[in-house]
Coordinates of C-alpha atoms and ligand atoms in Angstrom, one line a residue:
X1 CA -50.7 -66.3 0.4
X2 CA -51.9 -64.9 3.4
X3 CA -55.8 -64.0 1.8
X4 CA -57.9 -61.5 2.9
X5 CA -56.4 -60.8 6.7
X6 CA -58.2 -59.6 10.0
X7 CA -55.7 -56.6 9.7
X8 CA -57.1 -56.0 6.3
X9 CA -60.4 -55.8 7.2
X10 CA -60.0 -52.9 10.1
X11 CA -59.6 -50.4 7.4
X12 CA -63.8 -50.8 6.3
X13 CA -65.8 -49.2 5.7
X14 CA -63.6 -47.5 3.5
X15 CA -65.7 -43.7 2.9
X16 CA -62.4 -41.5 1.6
X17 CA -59.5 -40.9 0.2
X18 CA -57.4 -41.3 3.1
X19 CA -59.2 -44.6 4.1
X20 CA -57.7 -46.1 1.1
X21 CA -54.6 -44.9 0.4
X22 CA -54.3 -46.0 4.6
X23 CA -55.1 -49.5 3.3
X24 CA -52.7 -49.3 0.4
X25 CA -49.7 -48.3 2.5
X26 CA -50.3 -51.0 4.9
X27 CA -50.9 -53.5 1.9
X28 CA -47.3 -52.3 0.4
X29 CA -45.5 -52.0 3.9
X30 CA -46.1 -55.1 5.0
X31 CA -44.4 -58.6 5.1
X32 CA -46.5 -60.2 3.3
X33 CA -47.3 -59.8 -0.1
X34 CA -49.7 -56.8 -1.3
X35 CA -52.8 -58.9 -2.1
X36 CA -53.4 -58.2 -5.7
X37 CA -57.2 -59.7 -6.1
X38 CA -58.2 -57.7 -3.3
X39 CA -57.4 -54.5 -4.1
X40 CA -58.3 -54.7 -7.5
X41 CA -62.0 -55.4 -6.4
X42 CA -62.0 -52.4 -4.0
X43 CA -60.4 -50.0 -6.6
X44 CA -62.7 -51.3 -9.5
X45 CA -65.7 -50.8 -7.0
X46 CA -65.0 -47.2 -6.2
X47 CA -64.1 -46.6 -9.9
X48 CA -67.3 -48.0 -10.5
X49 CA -69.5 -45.9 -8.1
X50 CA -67.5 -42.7 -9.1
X51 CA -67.8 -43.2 -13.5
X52 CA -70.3 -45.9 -14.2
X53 CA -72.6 -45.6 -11.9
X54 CA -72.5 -42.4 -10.4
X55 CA -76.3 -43.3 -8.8
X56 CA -76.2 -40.4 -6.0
X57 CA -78.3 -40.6 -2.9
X58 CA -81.7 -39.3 -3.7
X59 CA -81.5 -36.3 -0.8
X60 CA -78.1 -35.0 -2.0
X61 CA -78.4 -31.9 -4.7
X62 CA -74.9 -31.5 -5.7
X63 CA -75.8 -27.6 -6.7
X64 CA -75.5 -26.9 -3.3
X65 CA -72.6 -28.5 -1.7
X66 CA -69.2 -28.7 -2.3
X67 CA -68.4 -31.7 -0.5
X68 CA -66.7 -34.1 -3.0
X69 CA -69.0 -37.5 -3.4
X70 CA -66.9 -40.4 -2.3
X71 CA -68.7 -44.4 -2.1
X72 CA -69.0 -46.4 1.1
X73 CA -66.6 -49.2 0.9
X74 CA -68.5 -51.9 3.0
X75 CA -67.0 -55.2 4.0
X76 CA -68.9 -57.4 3.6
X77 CA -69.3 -56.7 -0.3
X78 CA -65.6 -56.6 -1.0
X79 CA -65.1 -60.4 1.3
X80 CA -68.3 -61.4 -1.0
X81 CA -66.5 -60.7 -4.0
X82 CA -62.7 -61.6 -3.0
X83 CA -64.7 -65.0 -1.5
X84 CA -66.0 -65.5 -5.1
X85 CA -62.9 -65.1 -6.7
X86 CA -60.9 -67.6 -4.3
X87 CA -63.4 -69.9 -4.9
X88 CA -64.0 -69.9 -8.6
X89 CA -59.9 -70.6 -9.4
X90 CA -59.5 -72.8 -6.1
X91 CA -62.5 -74.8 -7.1
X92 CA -61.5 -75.0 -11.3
X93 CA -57.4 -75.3 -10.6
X94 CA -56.8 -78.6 -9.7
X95 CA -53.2 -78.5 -8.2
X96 CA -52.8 -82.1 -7.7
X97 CA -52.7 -82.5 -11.5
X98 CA -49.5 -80.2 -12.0
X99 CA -46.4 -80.9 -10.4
X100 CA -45.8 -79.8 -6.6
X101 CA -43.9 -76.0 -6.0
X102 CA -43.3 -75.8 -9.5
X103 CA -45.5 -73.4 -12.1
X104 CA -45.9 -75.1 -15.6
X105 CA -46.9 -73.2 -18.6
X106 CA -49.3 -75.8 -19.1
X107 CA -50.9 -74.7 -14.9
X108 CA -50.8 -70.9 -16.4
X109 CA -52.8 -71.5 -19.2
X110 CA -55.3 -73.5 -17.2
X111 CA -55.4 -70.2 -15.0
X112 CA -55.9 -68.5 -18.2
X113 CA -58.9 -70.8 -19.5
X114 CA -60.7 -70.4 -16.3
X115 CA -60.8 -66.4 -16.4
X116 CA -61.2 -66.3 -19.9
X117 CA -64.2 -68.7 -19.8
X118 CA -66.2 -66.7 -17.2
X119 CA -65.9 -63.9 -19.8
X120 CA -69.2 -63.4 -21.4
X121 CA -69.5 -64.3 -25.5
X122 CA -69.5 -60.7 -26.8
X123 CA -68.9 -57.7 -25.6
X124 CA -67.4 -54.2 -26.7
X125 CA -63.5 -55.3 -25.6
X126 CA -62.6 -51.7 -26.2
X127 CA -64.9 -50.3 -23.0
X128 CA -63.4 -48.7 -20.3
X129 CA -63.8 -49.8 -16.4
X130 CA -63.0 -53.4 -17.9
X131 CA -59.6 -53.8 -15.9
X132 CA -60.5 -54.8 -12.9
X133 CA -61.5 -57.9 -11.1
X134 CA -64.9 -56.0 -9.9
X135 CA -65.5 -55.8 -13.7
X136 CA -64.9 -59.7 -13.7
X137 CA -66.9 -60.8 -10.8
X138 CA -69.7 -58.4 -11.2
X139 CA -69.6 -58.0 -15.0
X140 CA -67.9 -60.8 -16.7
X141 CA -66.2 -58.5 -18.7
X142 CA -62.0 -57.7 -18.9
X143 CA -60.0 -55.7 -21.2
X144 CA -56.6 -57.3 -22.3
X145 CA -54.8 -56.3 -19.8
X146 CA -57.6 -56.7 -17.1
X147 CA -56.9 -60.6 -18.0
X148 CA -53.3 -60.5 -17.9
X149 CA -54.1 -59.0 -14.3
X150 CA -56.6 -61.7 -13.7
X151 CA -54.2 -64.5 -14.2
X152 CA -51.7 -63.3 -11.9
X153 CA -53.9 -62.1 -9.0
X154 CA -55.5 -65.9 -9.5
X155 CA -51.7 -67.4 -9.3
X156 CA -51.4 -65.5 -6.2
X157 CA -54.1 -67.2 -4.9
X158 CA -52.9 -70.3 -6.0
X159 CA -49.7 -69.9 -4.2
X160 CA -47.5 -69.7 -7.6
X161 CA -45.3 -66.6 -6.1
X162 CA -42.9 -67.1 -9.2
X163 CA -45.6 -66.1 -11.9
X164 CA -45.4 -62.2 -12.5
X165 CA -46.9 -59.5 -15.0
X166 CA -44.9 -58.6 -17.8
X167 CA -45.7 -55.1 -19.3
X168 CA -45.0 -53.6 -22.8
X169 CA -46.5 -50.4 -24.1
X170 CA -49.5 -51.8 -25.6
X171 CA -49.4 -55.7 -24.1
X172 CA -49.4 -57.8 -21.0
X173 CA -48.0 -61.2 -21.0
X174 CA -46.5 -63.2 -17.5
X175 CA -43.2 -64.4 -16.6
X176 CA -42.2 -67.5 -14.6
X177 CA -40.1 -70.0 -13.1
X178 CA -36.7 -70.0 -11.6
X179 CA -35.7 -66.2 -12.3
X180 CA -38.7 -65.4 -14.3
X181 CA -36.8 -66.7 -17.1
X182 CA -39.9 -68.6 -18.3
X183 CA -42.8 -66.1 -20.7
X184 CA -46.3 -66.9 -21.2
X185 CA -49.0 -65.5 -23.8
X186 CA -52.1 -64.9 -21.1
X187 CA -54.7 -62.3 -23.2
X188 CA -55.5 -61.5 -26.5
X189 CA -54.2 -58.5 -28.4
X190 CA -56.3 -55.8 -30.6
X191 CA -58.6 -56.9 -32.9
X192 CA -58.8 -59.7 -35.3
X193 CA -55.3 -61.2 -34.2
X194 CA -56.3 -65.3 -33.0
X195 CA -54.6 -65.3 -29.4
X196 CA -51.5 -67.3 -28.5
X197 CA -52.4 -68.1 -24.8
X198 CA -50.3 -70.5 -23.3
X199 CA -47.3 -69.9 -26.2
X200 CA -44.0 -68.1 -24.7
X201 CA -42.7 -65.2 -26.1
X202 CA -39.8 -66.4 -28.0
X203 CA -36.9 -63.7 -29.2
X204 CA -38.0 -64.6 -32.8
X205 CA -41.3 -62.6 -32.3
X206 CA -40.0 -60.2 -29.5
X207 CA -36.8 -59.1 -31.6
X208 CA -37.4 -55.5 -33.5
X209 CA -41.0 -55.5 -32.6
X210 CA -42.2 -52.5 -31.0
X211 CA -45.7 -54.8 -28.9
X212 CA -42.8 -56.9 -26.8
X213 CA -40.5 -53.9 -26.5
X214 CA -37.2 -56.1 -28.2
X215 CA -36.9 -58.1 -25.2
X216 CA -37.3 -54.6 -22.5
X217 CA -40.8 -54.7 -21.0
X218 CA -41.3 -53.7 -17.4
X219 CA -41.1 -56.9 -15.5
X220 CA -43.2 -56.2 -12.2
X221 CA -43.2 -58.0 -9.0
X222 CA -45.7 -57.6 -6.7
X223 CA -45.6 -54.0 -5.9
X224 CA -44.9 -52.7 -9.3
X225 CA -48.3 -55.1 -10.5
X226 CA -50.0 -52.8 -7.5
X227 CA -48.5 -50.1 -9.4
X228 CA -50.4 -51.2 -12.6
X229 CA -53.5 -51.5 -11.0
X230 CA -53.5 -48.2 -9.5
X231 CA -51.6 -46.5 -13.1
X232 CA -54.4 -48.5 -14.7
X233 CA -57.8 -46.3 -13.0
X234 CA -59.6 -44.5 -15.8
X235 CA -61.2 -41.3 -14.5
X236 CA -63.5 -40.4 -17.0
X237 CA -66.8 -40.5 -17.3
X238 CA -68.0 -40.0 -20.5
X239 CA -66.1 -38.4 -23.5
X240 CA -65.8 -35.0 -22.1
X241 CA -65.6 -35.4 -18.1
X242 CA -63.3 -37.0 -15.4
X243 CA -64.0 -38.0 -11.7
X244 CA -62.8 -35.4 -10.2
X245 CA -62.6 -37.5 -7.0
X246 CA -61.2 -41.0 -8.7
X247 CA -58.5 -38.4 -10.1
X248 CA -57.6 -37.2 -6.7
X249 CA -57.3 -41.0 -5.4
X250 CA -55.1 -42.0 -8.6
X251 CA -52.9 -39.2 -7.8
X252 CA -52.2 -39.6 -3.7
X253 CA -52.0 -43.7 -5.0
X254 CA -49.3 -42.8 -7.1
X255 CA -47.5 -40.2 -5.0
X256 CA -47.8 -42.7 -2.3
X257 CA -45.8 -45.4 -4.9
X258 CA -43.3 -42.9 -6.1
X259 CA -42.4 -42.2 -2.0
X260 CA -42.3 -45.8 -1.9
X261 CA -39.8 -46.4 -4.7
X262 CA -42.1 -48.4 -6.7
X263 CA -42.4 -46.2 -9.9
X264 CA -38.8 -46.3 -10.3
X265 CA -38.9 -48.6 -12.9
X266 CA -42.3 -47.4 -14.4
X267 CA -41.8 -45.2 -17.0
X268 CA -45.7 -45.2 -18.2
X269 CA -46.7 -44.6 -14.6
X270 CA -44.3 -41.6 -14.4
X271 CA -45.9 -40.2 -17.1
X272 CA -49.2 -40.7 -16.0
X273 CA -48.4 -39.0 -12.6
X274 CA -47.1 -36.0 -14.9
X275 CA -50.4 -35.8 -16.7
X276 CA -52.6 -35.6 -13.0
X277 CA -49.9 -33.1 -11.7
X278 CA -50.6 -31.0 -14.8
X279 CA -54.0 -31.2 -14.0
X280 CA -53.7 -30.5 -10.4
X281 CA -50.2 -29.6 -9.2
X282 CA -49.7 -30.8 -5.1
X283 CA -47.6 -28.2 -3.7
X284 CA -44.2 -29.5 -3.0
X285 CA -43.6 -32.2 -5.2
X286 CA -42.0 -32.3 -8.5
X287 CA -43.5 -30.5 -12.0
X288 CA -44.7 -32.4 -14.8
X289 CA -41.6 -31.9 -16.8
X290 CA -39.6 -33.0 -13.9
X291 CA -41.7 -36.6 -14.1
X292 CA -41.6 -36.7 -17.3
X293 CA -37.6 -36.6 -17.7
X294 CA -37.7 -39.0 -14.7
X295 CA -39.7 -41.3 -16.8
X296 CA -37.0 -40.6 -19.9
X297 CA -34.3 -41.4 -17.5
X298 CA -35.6 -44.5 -16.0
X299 CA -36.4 -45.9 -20.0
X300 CA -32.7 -44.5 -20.7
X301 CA -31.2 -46.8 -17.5
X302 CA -33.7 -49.4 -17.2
X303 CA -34.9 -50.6 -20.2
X304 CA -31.9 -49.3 -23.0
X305 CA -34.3 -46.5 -24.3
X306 CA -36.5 -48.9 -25.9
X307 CA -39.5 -47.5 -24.7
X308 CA -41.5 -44.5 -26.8
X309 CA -44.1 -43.3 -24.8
X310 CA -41.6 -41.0 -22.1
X311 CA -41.0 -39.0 -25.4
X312 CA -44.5 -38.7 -26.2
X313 CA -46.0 -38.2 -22.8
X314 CA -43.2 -35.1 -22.8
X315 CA -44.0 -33.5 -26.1
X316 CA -47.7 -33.9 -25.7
X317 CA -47.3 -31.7 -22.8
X318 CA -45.2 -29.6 -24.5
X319 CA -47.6 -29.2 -27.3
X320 CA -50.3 -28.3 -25.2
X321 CA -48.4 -25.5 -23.0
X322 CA -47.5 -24.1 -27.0
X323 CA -43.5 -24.9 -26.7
X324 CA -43.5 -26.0 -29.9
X325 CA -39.0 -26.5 -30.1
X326 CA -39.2 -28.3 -27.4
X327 CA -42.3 -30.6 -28.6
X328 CA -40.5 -30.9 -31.8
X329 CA -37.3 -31.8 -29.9
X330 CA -38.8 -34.9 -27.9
X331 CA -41.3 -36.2 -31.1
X332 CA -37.7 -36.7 -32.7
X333 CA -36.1 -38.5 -29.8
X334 CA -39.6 -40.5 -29.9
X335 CA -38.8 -41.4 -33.3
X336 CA -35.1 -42.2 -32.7
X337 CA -36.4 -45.1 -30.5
X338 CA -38.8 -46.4 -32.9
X339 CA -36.1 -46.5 -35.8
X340 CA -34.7 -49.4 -34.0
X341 CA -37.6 -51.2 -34.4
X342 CA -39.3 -53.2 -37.4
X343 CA -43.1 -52.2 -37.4
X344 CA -45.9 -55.1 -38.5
X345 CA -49.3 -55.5 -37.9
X346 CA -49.6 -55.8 -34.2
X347 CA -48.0 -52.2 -33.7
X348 CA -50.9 -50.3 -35.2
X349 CA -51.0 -48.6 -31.8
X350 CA -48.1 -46.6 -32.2
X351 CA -48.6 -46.6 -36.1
X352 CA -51.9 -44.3 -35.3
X353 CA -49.4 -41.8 -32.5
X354 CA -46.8 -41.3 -35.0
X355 CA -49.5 -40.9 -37.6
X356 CA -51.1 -38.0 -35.3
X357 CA -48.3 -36.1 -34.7
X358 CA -46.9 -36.2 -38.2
X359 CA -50.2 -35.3 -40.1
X360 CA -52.2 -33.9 -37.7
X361 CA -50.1 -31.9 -34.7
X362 CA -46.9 -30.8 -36.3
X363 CA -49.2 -29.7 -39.3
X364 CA -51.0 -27.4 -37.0
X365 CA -47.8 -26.2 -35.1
X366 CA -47.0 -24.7 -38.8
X367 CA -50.6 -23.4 -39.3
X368 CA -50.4 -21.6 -36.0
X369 CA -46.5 -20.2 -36.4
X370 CA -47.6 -19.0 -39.6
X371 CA -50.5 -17.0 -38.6
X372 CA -49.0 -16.0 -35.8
X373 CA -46.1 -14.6 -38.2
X374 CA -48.7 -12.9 -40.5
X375 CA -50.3 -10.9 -37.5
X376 CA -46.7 -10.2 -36.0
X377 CA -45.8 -8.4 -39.3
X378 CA -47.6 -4.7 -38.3
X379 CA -49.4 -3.6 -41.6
X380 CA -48.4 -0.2 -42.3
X381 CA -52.3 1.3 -42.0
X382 CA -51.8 0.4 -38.6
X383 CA -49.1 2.1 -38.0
X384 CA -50.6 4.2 -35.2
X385 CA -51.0 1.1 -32.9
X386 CA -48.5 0.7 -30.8
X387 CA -46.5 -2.6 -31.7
X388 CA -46.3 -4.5 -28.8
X389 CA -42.9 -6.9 -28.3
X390 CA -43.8 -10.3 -29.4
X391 CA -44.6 -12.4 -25.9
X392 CA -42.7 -15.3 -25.1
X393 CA -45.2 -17.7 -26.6
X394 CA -45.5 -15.2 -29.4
X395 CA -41.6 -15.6 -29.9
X396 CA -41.9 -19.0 -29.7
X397 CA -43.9 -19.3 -32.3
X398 CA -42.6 -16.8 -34.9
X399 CA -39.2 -17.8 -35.0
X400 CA -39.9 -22.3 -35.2
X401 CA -39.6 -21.3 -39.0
X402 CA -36.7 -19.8 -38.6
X403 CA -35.3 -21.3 -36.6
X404 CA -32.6 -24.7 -38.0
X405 CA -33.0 -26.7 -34.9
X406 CA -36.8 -26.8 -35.7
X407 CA -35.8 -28.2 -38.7
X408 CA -33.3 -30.7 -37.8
X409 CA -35.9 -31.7 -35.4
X410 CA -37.9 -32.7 -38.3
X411 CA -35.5 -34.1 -39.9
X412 CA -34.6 -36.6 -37.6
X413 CA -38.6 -37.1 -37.1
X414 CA -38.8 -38.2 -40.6
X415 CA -35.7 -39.9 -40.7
X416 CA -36.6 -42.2 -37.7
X417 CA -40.2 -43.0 -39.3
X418 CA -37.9 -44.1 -42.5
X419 CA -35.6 -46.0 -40.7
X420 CA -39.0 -47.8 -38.8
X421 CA -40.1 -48.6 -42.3
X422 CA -36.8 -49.9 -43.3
X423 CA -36.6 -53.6 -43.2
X424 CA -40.3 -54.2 -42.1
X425 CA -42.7 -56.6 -43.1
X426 CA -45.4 -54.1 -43.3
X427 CA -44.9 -50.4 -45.2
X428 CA -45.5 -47.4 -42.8
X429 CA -45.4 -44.2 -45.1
X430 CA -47.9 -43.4 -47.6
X431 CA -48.3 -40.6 -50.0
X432 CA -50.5 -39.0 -46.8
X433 CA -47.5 -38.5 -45.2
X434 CA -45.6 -37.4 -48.2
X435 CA -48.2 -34.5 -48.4
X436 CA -48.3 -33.3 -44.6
X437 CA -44.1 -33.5 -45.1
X438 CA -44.1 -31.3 -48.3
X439 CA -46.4 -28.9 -46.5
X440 CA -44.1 -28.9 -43.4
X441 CA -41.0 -29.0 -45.0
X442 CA -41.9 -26.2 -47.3
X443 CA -42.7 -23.5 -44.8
X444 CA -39.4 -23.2 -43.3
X445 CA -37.5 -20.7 -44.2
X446 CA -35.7 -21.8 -47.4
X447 CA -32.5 -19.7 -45.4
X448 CA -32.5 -22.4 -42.8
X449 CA -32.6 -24.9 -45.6
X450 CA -28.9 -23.6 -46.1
X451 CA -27.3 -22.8 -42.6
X452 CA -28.9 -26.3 -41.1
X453 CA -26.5 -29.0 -39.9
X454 CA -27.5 -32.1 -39.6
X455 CA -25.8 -33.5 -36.5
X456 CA -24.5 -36.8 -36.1
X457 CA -26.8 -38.8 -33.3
X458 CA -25.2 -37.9 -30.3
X459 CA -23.5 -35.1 -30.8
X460 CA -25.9 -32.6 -30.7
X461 CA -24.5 -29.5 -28.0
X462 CA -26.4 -29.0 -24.6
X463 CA -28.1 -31.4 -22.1
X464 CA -28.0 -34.1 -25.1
X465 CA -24.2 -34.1 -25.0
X466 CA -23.7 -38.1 -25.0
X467 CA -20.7 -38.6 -22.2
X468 CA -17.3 -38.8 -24.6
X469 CA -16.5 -42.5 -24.4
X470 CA -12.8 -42.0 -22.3
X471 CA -11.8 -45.4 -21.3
X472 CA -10.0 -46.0 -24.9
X473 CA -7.1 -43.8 -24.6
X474 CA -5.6 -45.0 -28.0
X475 CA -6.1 -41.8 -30.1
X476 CA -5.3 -43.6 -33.4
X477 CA -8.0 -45.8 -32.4
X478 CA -9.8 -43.0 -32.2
X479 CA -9.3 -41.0 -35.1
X480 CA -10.1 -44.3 -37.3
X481 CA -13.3 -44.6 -35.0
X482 CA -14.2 -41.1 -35.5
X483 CA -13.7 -41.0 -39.2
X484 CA -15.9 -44.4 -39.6
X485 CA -18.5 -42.9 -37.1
X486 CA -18.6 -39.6 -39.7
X487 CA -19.1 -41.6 -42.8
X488 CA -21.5 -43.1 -41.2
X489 CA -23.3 -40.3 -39.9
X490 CA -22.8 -38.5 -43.3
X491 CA -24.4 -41.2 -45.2
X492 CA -27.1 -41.0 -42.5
X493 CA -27.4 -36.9 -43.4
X494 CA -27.8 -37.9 -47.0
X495 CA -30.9 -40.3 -46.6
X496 CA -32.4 -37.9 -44.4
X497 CA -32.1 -35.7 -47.4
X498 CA -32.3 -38.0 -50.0
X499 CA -35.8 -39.2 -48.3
X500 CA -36.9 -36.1 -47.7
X501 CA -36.4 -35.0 -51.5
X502 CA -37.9 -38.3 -52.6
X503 CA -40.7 -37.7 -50.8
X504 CA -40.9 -33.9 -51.7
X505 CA -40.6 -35.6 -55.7
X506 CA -43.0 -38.0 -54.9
X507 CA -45.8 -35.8 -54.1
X508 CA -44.6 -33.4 -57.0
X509 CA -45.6 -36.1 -59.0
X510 CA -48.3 -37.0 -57.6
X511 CA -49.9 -33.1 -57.6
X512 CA -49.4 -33.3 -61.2
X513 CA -50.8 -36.6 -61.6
Ligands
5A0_601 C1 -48.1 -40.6 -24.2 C2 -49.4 -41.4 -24.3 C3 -50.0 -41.2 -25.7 C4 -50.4 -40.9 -23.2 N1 -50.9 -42.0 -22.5 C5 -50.4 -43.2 -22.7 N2 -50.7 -44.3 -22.1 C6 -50.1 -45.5 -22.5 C7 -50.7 -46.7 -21.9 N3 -50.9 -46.6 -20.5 C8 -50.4 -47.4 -19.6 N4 -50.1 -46.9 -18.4 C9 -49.6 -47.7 -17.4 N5 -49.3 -49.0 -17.6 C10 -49.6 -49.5 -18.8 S1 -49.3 -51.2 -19.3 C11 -50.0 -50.9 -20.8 C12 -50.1 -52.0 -21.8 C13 -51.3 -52.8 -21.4 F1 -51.6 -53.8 -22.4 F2 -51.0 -53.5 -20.3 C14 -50.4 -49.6 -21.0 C15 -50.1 -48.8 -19.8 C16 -51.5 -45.3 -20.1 C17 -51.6 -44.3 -21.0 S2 -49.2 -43.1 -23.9

């Protein structure tokens, strides 16, 4: 590991954008490996002066200038702190105890116990700024994946170029040994579960479960862990307010990744890039909805279409811009990946997403359409005012109830929650959800009820058009194939049905009750 190189330190003092994203490029183009400790103290220092302590020099009054505020990077802080880190795992890692050129899990968790006992006893786990090894070396303090980091950046610095971050949508683990065929446990995860540091991640516990992805997480090397680093910034301030100047850093970081290839297989860190570019669109480079059905393509290719979020990051936007189809659309492809998953007690992060979009946001998508088609409806007192054609967003809205692919949408939304349920250790629906489906499911037009057809997965017409499978010429084959594949899919129809009456009974009962 070449450390913290002569070449390196001609970028300081770093006092702007450019200045680091010139350092970045040189860390990523070169030969040698990025160097993950050290750019994770520079980036946690200037997300530190930008949210946590945004301490501005006395003279400046911001009222008057424009000029964004960005920190002065100095040297010889960021060589105090890399020198700190180098030393505290070069001076508690005795290598002479584990094997030469060859990482044990027994050497990882070692790495492991040294980071995690500089932690301090007690601290809010759940802060933000706690990713970064500035937050370590200054703080004590690490979120879970700001340990996972940790560990690697300190295996770096140990030499061990085999041992690599492992990434699923809501946990970090490491991967080692010949061809990363080797998984560690490295951080906790959320609250209340006792941590399996040092134990791999066997197929038992990674099959069906949504926290280790059924065997597809996003295996990084060495750029694609710069890639978390820099995916990983948190902008904000406070509840309510973002660094405006951290944002603009994140983004040109990313954009200069995405030029660089390295977000090809970063689904999360697509999305991400679509939320800043939503934000504050650079001229020239692709929309959000372009990055976000980059980041559905590279889950699709990469990782089977295992992984949720690409979904949600699309339909959140679409929620937001008021295309309620579409955001219907892409929270029931979200919820034909989670179907193939069992959900238990270490998923509650996606337990609480699907929760908010199926009692919270879809419920208000029907509030809204239905307001919206009481005020289209001219009342006949009015008659003098010019009716004006319904706008785009207006049409939008009017016609969701109306409208049966709106409500196969849903269908398959509940369906793929049902299926999620199905077979788990841990029940996902409760009569909450029974009520918010009753209330949805009611307001549709009962016509649509009639003329809907519930399409077999796969089949739907337009973009979703799955390519026909045309190696196996055998039509008999075929026709025996298709009929099974119809049964099936009918039987399918009829529990979407079935569950949706059951539930629609269920709460019947319950009302009278
Ligand atoms: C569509 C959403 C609800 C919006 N933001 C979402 N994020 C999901 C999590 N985010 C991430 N973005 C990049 N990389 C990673 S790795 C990881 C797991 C952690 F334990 F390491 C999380 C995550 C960023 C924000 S999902």
């Amino acid at each position: 590991m070449a450390g913290f190189r002569d070449r390196d330190k001609q970028h300081f003092p770093l006092q702007s954008i450019e200045s680091v994203v010139r350092l970045f490029r040189d860390q990523l183009h070169c030969t040698d490996e990025p160097n993950l400790a050290l750019l994770s103290i520079i980036i946690g220092s200037i997300e530190h002066t930008l949210t946590v302590n945004r301490a501005l020099p006395q003279n400046v009054d911001l009222s008057k200038t424009l000029e964004p505020i960005f920190p002065i990077i100095d040297l010889q802080t960021v060589e105090a702190l890399y020198c700190r880190f180098e030393s505290l795992i070069r001076g508690s890692v005795d290598l002479t105890q584990f094997p030469a050129g060859k990482t044990t899990r027994q050497l990882i968790k070692r790495v492991s116990d040294v980071v995690w006992n500089s932690l301090s006893r007690s601290y809010y786990k759940d802060k933000a700024h706690l990713q970064t090894l500035y937050s370590l070396l200054t703080g004590n303090k690490l979120d879970c994946f700001g340990l996972a980091y940790s560990v690697v950046a300190a295996c770096q610095v140990l030499g061990l170029t085999d041992v690599h971050l492992a990434l699923s949508e809501d946990h970090a683990w490491v991967v080692f040994g010949e061809n990363g065929e080797e998984t560690a446990e490295v951080t906790w995860h959320g609250k209340g579960n006792e941590d399996k540091r040092g134990q791999s991640i066997s197929m038992g516990v990674a099959e069906k479960s949504w926290l280790y992805l059924n065997g597809h997480p996003v295996v990084c090397d060495r750029k694609l862990e710069v890639a978390s680093l820099v995916s990983g910034i948190n902008c904000s301030i406070n509840a309510s307010t973002d660094s405006v100047e951290l944002g603009d850093l994140q983004q040109e970081l990313l954009w200069l990744l995405y030029d660089m290839g390295f977000l090809k297989r970063y689904p999360m860190a697509l999305g991400n890039l679509g939320d800043l570019e939503e934000i504050q669109p650079t001229s020239g480079r692709p929309t959000p909805i372009e990055l976000f059905k980059e980041a559905i393509d590279t889950a699709r290719t990469y990782y089977d279409n295992h992984h949720v979020y690409p979904y949600t990051y699309m339909a959140a936007y679409m929620y937001r811009k008021k295309h309620y189809k579409e955001a219907l659309k892409y929270w029931a492809d979200a919820a034909s990946v989670i179907k193939r998953f069992n959900y238990n007690r270490e998923d509650e992060e996606i337990y609480k997403e699907f929760l908010e979009i199926a009692n919270d946001m879809i419920p208000n998508i029907v509030r809204a359409v239905t307001s919206a088609e009481t005020q289209s409806k001219p009342r006949l007192e009015d008659a003098a005012v010019v009716i004006a054609a319904p706008s785009v967003s207006q049409y939008n809205q009017t016609h969701i109830l109306h409208d049966p692919d709106c409500y196969s949408y849903l269908l398959q939304f509940y369906d793929g929650i049902c299926q999620w349920e199905e077979g788990s250790s841990t029940p996902v629906l409760h009569v909450g959800w029974a009520q918010q489906l009753v209330y949805t499911l009611s307001r549709f037009d009962p016509k649509v009820r009639e003329n809907m057809e519930v399409h077999a997965e796969g089949e739907r017409d337009g973009e979703d058009e799955e390519e026909e499978d045309d190696e196996d010429d055998d039509d008999e084959e075929d026709d025996e194939e298709a009929e099974e594949k119809a049964v099936g899919d009918k039987v399918k129809s009829e529990r979407v049905s079935s569950v949706a009456k059951e539930l629609v009974g269920e709460s019947k009962v319950l009302k009278r009750g």
